[in-house]
Short mmCIF file of C-alpha atoms in Angstrom, two decimals:
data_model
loop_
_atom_site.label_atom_id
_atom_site.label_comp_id
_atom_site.label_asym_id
_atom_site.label_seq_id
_atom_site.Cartn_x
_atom_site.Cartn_y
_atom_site.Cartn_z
CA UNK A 1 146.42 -30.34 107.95
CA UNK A 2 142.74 -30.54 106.52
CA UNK A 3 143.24 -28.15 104.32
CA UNK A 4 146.43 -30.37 103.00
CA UNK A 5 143.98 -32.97 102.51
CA UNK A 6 141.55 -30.70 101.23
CA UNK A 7 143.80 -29.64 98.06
CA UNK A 8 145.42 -32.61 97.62
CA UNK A 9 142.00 -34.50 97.49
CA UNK A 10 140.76 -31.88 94.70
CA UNK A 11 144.11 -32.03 92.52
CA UNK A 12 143.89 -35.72 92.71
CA UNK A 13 140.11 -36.03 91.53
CA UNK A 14 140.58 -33.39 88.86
CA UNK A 15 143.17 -36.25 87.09
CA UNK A 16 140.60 -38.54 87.59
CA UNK A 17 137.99 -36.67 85.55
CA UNK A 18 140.80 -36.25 83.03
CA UNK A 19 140.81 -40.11 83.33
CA UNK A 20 137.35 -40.53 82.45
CA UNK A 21 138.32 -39.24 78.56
CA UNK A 22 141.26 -42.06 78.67
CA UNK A 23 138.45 -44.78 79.58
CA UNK A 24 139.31 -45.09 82.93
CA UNK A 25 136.60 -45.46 85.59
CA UNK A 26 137.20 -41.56 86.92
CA UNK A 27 134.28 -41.37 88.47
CA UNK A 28 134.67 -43.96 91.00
CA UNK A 29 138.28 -43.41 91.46
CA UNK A 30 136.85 -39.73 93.01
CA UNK A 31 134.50 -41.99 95.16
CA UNK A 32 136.88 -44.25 96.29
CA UNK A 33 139.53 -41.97 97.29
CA UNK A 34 137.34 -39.84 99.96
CA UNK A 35 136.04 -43.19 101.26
CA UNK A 36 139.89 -44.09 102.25
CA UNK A 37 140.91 -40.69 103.37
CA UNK A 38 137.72 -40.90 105.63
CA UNK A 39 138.87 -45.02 106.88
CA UNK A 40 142.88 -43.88 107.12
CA UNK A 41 142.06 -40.16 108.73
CA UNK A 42 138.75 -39.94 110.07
CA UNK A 43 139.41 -35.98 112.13
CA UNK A 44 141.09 -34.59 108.68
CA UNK A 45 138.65 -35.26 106.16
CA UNK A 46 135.37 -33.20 106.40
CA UNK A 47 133.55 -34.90 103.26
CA UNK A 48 130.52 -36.69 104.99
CA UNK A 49 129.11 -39.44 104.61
CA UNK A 50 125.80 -38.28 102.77
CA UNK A 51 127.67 -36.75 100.02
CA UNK A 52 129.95 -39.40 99.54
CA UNK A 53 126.66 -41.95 99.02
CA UNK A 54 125.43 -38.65 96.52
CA UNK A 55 128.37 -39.02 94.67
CA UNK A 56 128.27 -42.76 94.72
CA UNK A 57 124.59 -41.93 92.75
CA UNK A 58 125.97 -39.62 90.32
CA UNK A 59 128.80 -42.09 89.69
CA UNK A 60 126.40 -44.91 88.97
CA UNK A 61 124.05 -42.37 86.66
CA UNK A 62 127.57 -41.68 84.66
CA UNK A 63 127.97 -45.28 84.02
CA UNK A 64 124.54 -46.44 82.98
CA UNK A 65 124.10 -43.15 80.73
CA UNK A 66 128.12 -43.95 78.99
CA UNK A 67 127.03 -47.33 78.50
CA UNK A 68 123.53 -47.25 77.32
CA UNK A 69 123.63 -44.63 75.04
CA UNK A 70 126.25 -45.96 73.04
CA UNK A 71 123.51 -48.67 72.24
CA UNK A 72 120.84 -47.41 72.69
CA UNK A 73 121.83 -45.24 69.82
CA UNK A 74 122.69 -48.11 67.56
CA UNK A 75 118.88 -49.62 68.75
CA UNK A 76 117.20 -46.34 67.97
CA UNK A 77 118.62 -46.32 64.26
CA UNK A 78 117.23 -49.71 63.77
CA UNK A 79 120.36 -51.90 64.47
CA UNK A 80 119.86 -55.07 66.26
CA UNK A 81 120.47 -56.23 69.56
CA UNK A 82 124.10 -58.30 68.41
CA UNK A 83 124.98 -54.88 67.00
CA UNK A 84 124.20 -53.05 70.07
CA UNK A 85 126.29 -55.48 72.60
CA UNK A 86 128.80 -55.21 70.04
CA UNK A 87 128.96 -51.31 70.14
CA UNK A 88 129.13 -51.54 74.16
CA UNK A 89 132.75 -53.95 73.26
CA UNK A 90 133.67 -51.95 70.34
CA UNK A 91 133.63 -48.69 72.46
CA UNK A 92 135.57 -50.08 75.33
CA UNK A 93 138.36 -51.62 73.19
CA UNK A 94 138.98 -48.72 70.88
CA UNK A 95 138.80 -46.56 73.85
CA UNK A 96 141.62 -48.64 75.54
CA UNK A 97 143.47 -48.30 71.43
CA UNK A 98 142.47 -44.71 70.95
CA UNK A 99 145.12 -43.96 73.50
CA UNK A 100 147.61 -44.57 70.85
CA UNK A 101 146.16 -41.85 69.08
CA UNK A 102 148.69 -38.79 68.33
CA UNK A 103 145.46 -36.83 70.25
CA UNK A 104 145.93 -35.90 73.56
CA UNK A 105 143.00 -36.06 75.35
CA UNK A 106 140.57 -36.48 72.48
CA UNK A 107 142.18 -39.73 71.37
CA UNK A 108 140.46 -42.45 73.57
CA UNK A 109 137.35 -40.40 73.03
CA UNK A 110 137.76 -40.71 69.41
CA UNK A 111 138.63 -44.24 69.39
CA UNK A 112 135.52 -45.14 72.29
CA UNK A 113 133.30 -43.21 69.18
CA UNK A 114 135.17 -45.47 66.47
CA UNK A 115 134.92 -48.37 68.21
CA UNK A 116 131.12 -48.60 68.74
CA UNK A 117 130.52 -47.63 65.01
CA UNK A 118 132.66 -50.41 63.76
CA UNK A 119 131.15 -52.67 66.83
CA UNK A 120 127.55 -51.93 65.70
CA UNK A 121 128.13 -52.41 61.85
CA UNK A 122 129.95 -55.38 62.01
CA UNK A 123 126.89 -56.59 64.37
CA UNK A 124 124.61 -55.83 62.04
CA UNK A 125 125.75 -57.01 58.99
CA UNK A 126 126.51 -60.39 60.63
CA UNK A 127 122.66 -60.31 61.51
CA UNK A 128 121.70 -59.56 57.91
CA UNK A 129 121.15 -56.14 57.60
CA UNK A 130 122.09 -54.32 54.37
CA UNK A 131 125.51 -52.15 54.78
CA UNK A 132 123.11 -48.74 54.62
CA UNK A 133 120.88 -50.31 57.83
CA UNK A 134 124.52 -51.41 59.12
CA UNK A 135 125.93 -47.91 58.61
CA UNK A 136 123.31 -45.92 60.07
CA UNK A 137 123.49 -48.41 63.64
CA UNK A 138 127.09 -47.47 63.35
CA UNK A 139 126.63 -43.77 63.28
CA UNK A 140 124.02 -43.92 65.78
CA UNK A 141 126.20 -46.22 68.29
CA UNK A 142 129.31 -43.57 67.43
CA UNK A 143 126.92 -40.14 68.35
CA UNK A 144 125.46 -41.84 71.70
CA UNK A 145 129.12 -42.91 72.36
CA UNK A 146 129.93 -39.72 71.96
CA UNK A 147 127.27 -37.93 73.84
CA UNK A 148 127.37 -40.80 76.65
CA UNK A 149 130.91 -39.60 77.32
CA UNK A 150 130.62 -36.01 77.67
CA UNK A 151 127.40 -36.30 79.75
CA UNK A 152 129.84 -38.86 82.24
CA UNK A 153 132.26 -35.68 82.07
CA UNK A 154 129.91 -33.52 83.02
CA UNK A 155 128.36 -35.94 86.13
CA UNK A 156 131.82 -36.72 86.56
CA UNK A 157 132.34 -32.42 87.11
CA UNK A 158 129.42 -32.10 89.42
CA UNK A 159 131.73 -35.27 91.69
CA UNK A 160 134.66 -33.22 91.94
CA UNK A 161 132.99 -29.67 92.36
CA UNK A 162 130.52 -31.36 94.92
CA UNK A 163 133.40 -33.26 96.60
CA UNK A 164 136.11 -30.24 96.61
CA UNK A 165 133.12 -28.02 98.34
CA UNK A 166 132.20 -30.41 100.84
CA UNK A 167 136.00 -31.17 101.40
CA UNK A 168 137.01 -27.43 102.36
CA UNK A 169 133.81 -26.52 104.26
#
C-alpha cells in the first residue's frame, strides 16, 4: 500500500507543476499534499519530515523569485516603483486571462508575460515617464516575468523529483 501512495503522490504533484504554468500555486499544492498524507496515514507515507520543511524552502524561494523578478525587471530598466507593483497585478491577472488563450500550456504564461508589460507601462506613464522609458519597464517587467516563471518550474521540478525520491525510498 505505500507504494500506492507512493505513485499516486508523484502523478498528483506532477499536475501540480503543470499548475504552476496555469498560475496556480503548484508548488505548495506538492507541499501540502505530503503534509496530509503524513496527518491522514502516518505508517504509509515515508516522506519525512525534514524534506517536507526542504521543500517548504524551495517553495518559498519559487515564490519570492516569480514575484520579484517580474519587478524587479521593470525597476532595473528604470521604471518606477507604481509601475513595478503594477507589473506584480498585471502578471497575476493576465495569468488568470491567459488561460483563455487558444495555447495550451503556454497561454497563462503568455498572458502572466503580457500582463506585467502592460502593468508596468501603464504605471509608468501615469508617473510621467515618456512612452520609450514606459516601454522599456514594460519589456523588462515581461522578460523577468518570464524568467521568474520558468525558474519557479524548475524549483517547482526539484519539489516533485525530491518528494517522489523520498516518497519511494
Amino acid at each position: 500500500m505505500v507504494y500506492v501512495y507512493a505513485v499516486v503522490l508523484t502523478l498528483v504533484n506532477l499536475l501540480c507543476w503543470v499548475g504552476i504554468l496555469f498560475g496556480l500555486p503548484g508548488t505548495w499544492l506538492m507541499v501540502l499534499l505530503p503534509v496530509l498524507l503524513k496527518w491522514w496515514q502516518p505508517d504509509q507515507i515515508m516522506v519525512s519530515w525534514t524534506v517536507l520543511g526542504v521543500a517548504v524552502g524551495l517553495a518559498v524561494l519559487g515564490e519570492v523569485l516569480e514575484f520579484v523578478l517580474g519587478a524587479a525587471g521593470a525597476r532595473r530598466t528604470g521604471g518606477s516603483t507604481r509601475g513595478a507593483v503594477l507589473a506584480l497585478v498585471g502578471s497575476i491577472v493576465g495569468g488568470i486571462m491567459g488561460i483563455a488563450l487558444p495555447l495550451p500550456l503556454v497561454g497563462p504564461l503568455l498572458g502572466a508575460c503580457c500582463g506585467a508589460f502592460v502593468g508596468a507601462l501603464s504605471g509608468n506613464l501615469w508617473t510621467g515617464r515618456t512612452l520609450f522609458q514606459s516601454l522599456a519597464a514594460g519589456q523588462g517587467a515581461a522578460i523577468g516575468q518570464f524568467w521568474g516563471t520558468v525558474l519557479k518550474l524548475a524549483i517547482g521540478a526539484i519539489i516533485a523529483v525530491m518528494l517522489a525520491i523520498a516518497a519511494f525510498v
